[in-house]
Tab-separated table of C-alpha atoms and ligand atoms in Angstrom:
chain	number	residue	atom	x	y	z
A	1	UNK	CA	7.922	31.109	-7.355
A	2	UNK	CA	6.190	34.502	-6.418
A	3	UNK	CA	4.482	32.632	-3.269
A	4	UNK	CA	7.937	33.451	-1.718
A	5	UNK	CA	5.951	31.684	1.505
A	6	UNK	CA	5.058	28.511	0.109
A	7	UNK	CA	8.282	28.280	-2.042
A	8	UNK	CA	10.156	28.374	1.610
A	9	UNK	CA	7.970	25.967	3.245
A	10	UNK	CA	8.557	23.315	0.058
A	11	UNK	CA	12.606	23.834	0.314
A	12	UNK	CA	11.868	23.301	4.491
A	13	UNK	CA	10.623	19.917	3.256
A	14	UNK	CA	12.879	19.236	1.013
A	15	UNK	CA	15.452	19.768	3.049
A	16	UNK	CA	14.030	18.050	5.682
A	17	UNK	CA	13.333	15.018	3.112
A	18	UNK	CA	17.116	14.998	2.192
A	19	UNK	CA	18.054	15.214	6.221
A	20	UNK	CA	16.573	12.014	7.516
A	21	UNK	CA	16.299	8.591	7.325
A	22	UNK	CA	13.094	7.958	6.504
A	23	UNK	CA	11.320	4.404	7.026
A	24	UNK	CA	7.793	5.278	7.011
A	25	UNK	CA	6.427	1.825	4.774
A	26	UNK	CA	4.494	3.675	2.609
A	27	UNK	CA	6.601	6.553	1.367
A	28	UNK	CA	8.990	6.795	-1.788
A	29	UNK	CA	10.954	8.949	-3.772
A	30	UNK	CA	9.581	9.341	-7.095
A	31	UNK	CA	11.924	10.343	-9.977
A	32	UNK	CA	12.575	14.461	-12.251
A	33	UNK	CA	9.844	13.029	-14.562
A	34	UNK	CA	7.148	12.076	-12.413
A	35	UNK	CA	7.267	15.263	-10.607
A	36	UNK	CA	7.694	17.086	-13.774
A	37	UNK	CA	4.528	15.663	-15.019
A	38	UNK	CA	2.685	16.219	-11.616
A	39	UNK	CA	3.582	19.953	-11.671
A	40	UNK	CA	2.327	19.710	-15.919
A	41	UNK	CA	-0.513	22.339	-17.282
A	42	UNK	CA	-2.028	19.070	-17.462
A	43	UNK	CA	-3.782	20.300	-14.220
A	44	UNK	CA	-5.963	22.883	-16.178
A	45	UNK	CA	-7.772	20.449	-17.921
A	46	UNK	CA	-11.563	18.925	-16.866
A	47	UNK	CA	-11.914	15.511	-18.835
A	48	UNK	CA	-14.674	14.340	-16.875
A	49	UNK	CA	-15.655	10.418	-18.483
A	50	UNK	CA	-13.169	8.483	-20.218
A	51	UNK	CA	-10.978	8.747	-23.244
A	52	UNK	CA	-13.533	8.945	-26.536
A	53	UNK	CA	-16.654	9.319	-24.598
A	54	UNK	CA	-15.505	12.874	-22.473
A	55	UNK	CA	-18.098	15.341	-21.317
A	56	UNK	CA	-16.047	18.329	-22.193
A	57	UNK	CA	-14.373	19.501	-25.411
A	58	UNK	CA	-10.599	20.151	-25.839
A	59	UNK	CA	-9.491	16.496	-24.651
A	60	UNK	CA	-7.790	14.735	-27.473
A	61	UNK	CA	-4.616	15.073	-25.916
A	62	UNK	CA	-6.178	14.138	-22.699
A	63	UNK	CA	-7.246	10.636	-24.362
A	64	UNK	CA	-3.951	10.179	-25.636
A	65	UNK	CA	-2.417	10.664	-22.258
A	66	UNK	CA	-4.988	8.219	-20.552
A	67	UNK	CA	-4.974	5.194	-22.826
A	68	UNK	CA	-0.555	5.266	-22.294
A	69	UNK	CA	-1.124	5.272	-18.935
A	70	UNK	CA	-3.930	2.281	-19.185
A	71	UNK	CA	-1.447	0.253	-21.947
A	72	UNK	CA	1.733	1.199	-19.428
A	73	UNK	CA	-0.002	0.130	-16.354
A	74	UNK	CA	-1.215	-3.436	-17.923
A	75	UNK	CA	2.297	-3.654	-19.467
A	76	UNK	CA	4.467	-3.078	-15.566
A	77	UNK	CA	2.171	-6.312	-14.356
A	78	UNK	CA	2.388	-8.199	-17.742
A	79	UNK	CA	-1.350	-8.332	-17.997
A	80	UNK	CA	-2.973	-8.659	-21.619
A	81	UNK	CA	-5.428	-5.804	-22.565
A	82	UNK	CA	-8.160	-9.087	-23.641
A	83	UNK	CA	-8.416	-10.210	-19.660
A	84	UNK	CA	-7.485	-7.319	-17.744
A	85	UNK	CA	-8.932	-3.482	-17.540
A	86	UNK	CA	-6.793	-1.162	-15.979
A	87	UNK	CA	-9.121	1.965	-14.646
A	88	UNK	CA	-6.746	4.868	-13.759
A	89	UNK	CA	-8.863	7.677	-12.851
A	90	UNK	CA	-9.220	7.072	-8.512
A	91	UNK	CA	-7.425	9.737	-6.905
A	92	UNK	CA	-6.088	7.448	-4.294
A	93	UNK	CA	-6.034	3.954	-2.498
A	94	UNK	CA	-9.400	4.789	-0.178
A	95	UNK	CA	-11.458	5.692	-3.230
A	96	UNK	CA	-10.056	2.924	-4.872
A	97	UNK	CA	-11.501	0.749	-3.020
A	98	UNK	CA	-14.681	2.281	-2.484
A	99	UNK	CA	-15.312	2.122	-6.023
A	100	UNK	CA	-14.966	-1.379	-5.925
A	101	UNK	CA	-17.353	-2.151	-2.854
A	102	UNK	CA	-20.128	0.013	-4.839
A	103	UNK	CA	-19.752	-1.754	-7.989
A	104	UNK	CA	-19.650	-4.888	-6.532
A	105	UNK	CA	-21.189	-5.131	-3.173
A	106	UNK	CA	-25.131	-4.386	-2.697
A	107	UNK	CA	-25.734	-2.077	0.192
A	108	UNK	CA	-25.495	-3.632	4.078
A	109	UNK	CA	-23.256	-6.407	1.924
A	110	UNK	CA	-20.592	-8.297	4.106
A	111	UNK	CA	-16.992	-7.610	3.217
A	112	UNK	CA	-14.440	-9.815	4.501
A	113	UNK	CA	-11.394	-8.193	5.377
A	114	UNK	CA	-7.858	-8.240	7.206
A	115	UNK	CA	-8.666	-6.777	10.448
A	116	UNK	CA	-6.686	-3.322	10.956
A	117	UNK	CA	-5.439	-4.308	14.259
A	118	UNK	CA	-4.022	-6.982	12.704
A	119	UNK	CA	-2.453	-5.307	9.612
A	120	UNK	CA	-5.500	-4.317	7.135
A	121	UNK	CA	-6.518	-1.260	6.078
A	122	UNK	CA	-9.350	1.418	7.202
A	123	UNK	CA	-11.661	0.827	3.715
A	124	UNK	CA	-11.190	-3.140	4.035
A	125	UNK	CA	-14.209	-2.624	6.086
A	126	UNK	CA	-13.162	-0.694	9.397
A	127	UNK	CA	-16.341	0.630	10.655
A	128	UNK	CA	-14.641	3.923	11.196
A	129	UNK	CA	-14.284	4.414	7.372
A	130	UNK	CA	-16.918	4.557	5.246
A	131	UNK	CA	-16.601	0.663	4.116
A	132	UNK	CA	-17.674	-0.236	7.529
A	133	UNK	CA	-20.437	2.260	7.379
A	134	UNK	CA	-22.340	0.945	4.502
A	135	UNK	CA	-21.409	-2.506	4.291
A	136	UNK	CA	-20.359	-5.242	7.074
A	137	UNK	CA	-17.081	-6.142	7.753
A	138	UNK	CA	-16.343	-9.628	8.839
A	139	UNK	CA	-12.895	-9.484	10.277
A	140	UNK	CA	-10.201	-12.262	10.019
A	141	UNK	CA	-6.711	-12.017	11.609
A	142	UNK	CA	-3.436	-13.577	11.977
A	143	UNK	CA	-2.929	-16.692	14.602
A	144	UNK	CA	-1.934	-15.982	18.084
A	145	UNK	CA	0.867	-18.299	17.836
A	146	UNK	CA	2.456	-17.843	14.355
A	147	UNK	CA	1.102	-14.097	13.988
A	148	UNK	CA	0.597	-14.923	10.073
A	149	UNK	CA	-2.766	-16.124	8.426
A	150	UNK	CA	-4.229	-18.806	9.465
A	151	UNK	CA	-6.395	-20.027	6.048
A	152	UNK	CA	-8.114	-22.618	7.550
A	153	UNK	CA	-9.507	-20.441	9.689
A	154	UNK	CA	-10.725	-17.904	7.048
A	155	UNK	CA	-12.106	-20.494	5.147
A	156	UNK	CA	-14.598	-21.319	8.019
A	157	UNK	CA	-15.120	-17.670	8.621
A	158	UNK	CA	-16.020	-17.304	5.121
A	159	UNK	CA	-18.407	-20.324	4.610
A	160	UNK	CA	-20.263	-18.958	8.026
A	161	UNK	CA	-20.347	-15.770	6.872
A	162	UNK	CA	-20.656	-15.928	3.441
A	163	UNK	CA	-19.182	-12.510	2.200
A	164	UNK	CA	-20.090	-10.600	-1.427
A	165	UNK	CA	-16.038	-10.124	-1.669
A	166	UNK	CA	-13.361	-11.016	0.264
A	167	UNK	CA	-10.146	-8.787	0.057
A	168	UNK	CA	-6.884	-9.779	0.821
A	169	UNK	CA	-3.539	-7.427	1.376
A	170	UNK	CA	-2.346	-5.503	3.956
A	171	UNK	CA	-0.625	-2.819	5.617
A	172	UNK	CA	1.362	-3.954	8.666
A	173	UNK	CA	1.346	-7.538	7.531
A	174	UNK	CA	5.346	-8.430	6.556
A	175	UNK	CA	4.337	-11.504	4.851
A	176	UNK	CA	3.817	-13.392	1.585
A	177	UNK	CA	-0.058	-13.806	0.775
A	178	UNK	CA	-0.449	-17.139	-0.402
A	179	UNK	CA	-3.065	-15.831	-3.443
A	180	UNK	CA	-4.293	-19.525	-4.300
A	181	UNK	CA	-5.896	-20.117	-1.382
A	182	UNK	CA	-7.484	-16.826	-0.990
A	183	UNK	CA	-8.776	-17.925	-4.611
A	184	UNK	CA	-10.359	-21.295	-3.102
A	185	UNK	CA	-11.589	-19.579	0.082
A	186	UNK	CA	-13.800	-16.887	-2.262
A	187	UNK	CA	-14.806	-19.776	-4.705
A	188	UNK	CA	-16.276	-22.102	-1.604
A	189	UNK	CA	-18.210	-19.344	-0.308
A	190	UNK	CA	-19.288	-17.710	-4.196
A	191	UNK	CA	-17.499	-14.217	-3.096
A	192	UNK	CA	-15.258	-11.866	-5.620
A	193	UNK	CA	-11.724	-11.746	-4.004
A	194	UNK	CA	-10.063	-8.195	-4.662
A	195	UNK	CA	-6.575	-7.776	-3.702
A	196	UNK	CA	-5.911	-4.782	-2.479
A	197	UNK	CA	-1.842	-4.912	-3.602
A	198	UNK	CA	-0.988	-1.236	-2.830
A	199	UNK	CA	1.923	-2.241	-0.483
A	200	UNK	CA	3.349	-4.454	-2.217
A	201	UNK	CA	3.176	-3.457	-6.101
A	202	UNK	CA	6.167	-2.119	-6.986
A	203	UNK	CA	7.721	-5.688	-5.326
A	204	UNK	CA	5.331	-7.654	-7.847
A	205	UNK	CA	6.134	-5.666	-10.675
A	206	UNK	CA	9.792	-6.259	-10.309
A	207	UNK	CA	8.917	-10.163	-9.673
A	208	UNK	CA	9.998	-9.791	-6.210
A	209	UNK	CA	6.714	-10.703	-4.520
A	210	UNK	CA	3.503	-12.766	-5.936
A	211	UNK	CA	1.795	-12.016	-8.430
A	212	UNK	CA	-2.035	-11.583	-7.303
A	213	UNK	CA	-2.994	-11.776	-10.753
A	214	UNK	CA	-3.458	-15.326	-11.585
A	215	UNK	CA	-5.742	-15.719	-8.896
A	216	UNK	CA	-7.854	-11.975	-7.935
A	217	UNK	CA	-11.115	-10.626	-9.808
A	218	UNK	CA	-10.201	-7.059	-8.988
A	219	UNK	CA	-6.550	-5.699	-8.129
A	220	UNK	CA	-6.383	-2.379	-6.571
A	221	UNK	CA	-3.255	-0.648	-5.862
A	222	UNK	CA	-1.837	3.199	-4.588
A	223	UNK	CA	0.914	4.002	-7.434
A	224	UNK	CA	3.023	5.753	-4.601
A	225	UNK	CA	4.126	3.234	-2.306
A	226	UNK	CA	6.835	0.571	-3.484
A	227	UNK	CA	5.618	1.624	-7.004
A	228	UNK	CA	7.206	4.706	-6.546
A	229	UNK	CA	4.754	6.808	-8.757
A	230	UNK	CA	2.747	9.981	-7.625
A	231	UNK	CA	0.061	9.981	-5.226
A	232	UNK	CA	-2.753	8.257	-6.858
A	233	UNK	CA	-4.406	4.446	-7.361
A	234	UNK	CA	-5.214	2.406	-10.164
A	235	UNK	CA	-8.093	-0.400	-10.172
A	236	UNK	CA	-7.393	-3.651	-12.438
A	237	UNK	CA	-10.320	-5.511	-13.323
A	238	UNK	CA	-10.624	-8.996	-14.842
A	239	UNK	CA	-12.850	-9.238	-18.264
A	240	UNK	CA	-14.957	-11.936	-18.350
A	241	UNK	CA	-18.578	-12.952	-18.597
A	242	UNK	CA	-19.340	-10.908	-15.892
A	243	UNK	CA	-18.238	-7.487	-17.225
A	244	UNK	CA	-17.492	-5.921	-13.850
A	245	UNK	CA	-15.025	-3.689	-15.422
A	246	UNK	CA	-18.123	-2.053	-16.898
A	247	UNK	CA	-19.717	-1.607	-13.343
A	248	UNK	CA	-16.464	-0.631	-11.743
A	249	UNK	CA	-16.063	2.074	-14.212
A	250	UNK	CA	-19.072	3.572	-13.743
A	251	UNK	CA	-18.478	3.489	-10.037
A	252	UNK	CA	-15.233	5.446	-10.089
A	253	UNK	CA	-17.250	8.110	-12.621
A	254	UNK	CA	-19.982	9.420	-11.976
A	255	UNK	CA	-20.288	7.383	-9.140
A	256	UNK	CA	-18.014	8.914	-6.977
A	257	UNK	CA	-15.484	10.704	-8.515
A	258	UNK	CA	-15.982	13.815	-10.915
A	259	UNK	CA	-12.993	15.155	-13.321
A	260	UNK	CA	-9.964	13.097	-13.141
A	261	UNK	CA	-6.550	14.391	-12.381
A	262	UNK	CA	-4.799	14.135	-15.744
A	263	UNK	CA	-1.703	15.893	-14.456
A	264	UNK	CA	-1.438	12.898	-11.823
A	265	UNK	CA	-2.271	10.319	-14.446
A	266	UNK	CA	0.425	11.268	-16.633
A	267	UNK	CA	2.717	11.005	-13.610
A	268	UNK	CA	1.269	7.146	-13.129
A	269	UNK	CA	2.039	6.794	-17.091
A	270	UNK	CA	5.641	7.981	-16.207
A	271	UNK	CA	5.789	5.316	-13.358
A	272	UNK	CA	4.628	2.696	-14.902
A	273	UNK	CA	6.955	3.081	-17.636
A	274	UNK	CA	9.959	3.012	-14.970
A	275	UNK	CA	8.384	0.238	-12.919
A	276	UNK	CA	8.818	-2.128	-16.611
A	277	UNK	CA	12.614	-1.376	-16.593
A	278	UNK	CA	15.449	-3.498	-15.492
A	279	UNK	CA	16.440	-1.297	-13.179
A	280	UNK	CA	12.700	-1.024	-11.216
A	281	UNK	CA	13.744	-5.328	-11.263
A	282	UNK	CA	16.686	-4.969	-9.698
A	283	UNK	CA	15.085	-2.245	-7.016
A	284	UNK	CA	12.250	-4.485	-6.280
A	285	UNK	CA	14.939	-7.236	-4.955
A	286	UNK	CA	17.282	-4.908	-3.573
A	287	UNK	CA	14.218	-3.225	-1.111
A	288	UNK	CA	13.069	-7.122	-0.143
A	289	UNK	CA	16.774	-7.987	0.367
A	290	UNK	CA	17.242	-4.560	2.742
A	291	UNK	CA	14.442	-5.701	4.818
A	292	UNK	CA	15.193	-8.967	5.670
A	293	UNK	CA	18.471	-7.467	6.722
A	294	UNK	CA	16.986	-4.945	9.005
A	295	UNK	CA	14.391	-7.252	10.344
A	296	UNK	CA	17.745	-9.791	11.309
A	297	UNK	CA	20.063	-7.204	12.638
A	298	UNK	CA	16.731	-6.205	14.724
A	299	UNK	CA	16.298	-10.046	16.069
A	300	UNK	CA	20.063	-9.914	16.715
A	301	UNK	CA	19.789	-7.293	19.106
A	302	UNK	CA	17.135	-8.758	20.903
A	303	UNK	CA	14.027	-6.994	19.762
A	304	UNK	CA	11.395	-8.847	18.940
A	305	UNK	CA	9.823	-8.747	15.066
A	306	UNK	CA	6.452	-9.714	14.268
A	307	UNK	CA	6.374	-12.856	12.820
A	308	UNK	CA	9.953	-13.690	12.736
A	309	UNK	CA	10.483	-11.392	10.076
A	310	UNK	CA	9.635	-10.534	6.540
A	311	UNK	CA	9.162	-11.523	3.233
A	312	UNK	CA	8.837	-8.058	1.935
A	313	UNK	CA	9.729	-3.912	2.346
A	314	UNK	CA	7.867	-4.133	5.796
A	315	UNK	CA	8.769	-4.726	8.801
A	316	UNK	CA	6.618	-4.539	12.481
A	317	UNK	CA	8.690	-4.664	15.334
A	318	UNK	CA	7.117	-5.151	18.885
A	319	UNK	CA	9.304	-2.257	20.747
A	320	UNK	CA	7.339	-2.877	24.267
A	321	UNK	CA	7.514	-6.561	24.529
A	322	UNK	CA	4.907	-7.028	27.223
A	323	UNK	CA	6.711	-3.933	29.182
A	324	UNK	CA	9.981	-4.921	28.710
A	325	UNK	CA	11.075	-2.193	26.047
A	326	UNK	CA	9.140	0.983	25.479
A	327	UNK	CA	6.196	2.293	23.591
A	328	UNK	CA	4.919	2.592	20.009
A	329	UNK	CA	4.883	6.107	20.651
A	330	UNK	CA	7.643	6.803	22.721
A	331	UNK	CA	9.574	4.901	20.953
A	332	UNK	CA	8.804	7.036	17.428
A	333	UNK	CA	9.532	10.065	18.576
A	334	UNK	CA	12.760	9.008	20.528
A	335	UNK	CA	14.069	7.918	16.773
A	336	UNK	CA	12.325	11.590	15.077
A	337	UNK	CA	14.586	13.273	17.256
A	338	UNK	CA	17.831	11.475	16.030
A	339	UNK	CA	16.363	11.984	12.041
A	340	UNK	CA	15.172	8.154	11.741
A	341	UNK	CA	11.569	8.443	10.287
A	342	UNK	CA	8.735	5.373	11.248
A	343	UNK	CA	5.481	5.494	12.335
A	344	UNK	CA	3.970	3.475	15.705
A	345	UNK	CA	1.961	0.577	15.003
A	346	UNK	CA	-0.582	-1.584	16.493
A	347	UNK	CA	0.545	-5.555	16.628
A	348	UNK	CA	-1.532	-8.368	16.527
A	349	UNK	CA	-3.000	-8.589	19.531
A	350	UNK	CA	-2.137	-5.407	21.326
A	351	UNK	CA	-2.101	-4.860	24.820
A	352	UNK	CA	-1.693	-1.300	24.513
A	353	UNK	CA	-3.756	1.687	22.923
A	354	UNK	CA	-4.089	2.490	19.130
A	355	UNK	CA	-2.622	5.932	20.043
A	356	UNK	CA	0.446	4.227	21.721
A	357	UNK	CA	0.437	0.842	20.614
A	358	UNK	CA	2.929	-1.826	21.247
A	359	UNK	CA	4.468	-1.585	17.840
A	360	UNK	CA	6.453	0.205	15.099
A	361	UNK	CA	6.567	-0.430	11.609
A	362	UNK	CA	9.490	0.065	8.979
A	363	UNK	CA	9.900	-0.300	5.804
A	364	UNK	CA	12.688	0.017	3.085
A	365	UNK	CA	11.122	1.273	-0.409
A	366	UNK	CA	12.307	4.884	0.227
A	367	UNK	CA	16.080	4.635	1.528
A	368	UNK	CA	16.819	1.834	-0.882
A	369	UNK	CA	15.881	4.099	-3.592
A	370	UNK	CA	17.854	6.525	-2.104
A	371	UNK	CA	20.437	3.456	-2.662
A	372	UNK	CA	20.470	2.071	0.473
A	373	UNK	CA	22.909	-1.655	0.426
A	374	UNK	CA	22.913	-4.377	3.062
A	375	UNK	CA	25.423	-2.070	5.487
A	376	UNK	CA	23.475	0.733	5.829
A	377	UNK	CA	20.740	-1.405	6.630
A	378	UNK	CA	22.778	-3.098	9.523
A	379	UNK	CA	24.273	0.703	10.323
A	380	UNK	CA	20.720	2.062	10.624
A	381	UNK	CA	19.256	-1.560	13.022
A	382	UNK	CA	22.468	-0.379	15.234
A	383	UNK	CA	21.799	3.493	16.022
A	384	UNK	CA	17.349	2.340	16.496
A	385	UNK	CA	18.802	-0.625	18.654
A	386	UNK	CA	20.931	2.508	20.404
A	387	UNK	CA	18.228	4.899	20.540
A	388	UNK	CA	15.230	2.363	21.767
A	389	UNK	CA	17.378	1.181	24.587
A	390	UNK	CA	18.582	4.503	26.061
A	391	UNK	CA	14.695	5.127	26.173
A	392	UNK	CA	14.369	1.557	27.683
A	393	UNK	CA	17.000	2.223	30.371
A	394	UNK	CA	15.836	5.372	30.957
A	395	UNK	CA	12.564	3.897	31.860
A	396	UNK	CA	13.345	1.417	34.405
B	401	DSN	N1	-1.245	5.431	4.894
B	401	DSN	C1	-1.074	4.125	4.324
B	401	DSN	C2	-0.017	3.368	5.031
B	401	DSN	O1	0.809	3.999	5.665
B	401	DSN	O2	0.022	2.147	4.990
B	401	DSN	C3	-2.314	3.415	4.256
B	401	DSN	O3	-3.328	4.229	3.752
């Protein structure tokens, strides 16, 4: 590079990339070809619309690119091209999903969504984010007891509240959604259910968590978390009667998105092609089986993990256990300084602050591609167990 600045800042973090252990939940590796495509002349172009109906010339290749990454995407969830749309254009998760609220949801609407102190996401209604700003979030969380859903309890929620969409998926929540139910739920109360499955793809592409597909309208995902693609999101759509593909479209452009990225959607294409292979299969299993491991070695040495564990790459461990242990906070920065990456979490229920919650959450898409087994994942629960209680004894 000429940038001689920015070129040494990029090898800083890449070196600092290759130096750590890193178990933030929603990070990955993604392979040569993705980034090759990311750092493509593809980035010069402007193909504002979609392929055939483009409001700029000099996009033939552009179409080309876009309908292999629509087939490929359809193709890494098994999903027939007659019932499912696959729009690929949203430059991430958050616009995702507000493409789908404004196709779907009439202004001052209710959407009913996994609380974020309890493990949902900012634009599942949060009135910080702008889906809590223009429509209503009704809020449902995990039981006190068993600190997983509760559907009952949503059900009743729903049919009192009687949301235009109800979205299930998570971001702190370690557990299986049971999809069926959430199905029932938005069929009592006449409400779309969208799953919002960016955690969790990659896991149900390689058939190593459930598919939402049977059972969702709309499926939104990020392509860069378990996926393992480049920073970007792609909204799946059911085709029916209804036609909301059609609306949802027209939400993402013009409705709030202008030229897409075509450099980043031929790095999806490249994902999505890897995420079909054997190999992504074998991945998928190997990052659920890495998990469970950590979350046991974690029980084992006394700390205690939300829910009892997990049933996926996540993992949220209460590290202050009602001031027995230490801070969220504390307890992140404690692990930075030894090179093992997380972020602090809230947990259901938190006594403590969002700034310096209770929590931490881990997760194990990035170090197993990194090819990560079962011992380093009992290696790595033994130097946090080290680290968390020198800060613990250090503290009383
Ligand atoms: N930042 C993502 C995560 O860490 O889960 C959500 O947007």
């Amino acid at each position: 590079m000429k940038d001689k600045e920015i070129e040494k800042l990029i090898k800083e973090e890449e070196k600092r990339q290759g130096d750590v252990i890193n178990l933030i939940a929603s990070e990955n590796y993604v392979s040569e070809d993705v980034l090759k495509a990311l750092g493509s002349k593809l980035t010069n172009k402007y193909a504002e619309g979609y392929p055939g109906k483009r409001y700029y010339g000099g996009n033939e290749v552009t179409d080309k690119i876009e309908n292999l990454c629509i087939a490929r995407a359809l193709r890494a969830f098994k999903l027939s091209s007659k019932n499912w749309h696959a729009n690929v254009q949203p430059l991430s998760g958050s616009p995702a999903n507000l493409a789908v609220y404004l196709a779907l949801v009439p202004p001052g609407g209710k959407i009913m969504g996994m609380s974020l102190a309890h493990g949902g996401h900012l634009t599942h209604g949060h009135f910080v984010s702008a889906s809590g700003k223009f429509w209503d979030q009704v809020p449902y969380g995990v039981d006190m007891q068993t600190e997983v859903l509760n559907y009952e309890k949503i059900k009743d929620l729903a049919v009192k509240e009687r949301p235009a969409i109800i979205v299930a998926g998570f971001t702190a929540y370690p557990r299986i959604i049971d999809f069926k139910k959430f199905r029932e739920i938005a069929d009592v109360c006449g409400a779309y259910l969208m799953v919002d499955m960016s955690h969790f793809a990659g896991l149900v592409a390689g058939g190593a968590y459930p598919s939402p597909f049977p059972y969702a309208d709309v499926v939104t995902t990020t392509a860069h978390k378990t996926l393992r693609g480049p920073r970007s999101a792609i909204i799946f759509s059911k085709i029916d009667a209804r036609e909301i593909y059609k609306k949802i479209d027209k939400a993402v452009f013009p409705g709030l998105q202008g030229g897409p990225h075509m450099n980043q959607i031929a790095a999806v294409a490249v994902a999505m092609k890897e995420a079909a292979t054997p190999a992504f299969k074998k991945y998928a299993k190997q990052v659920v089986e890495n998990a469970k491991i950590l979350a046991e070695e974690l029980k084992k040495y006394g700390w205690k993990v939300i829910s009892g564990g997990t049933d996926s790459h996540l993992i949220l461990v209460d590290v202050w256990m009602n001031g027995k242990g230490i801070g969220g906070s504390e307890a992140s920065d404690k692990l930075e300084k030894v090179g093992i990456i997380v972020n602090k979490n809230a947990i259901p229920f938190d006594q403590r602050k969002p700034f310096d919650p209770s929590g931490i959450r881990l997760g194990t898409a990035g170090e197993t591609t990194r090819g990560a087994k079962e011992k380093d994942m009992k290696r790595i629960a033994a130097q946090i167990d080290k680290v968390l209680k020198e800060g613990v004894s250090k503290n009383k």
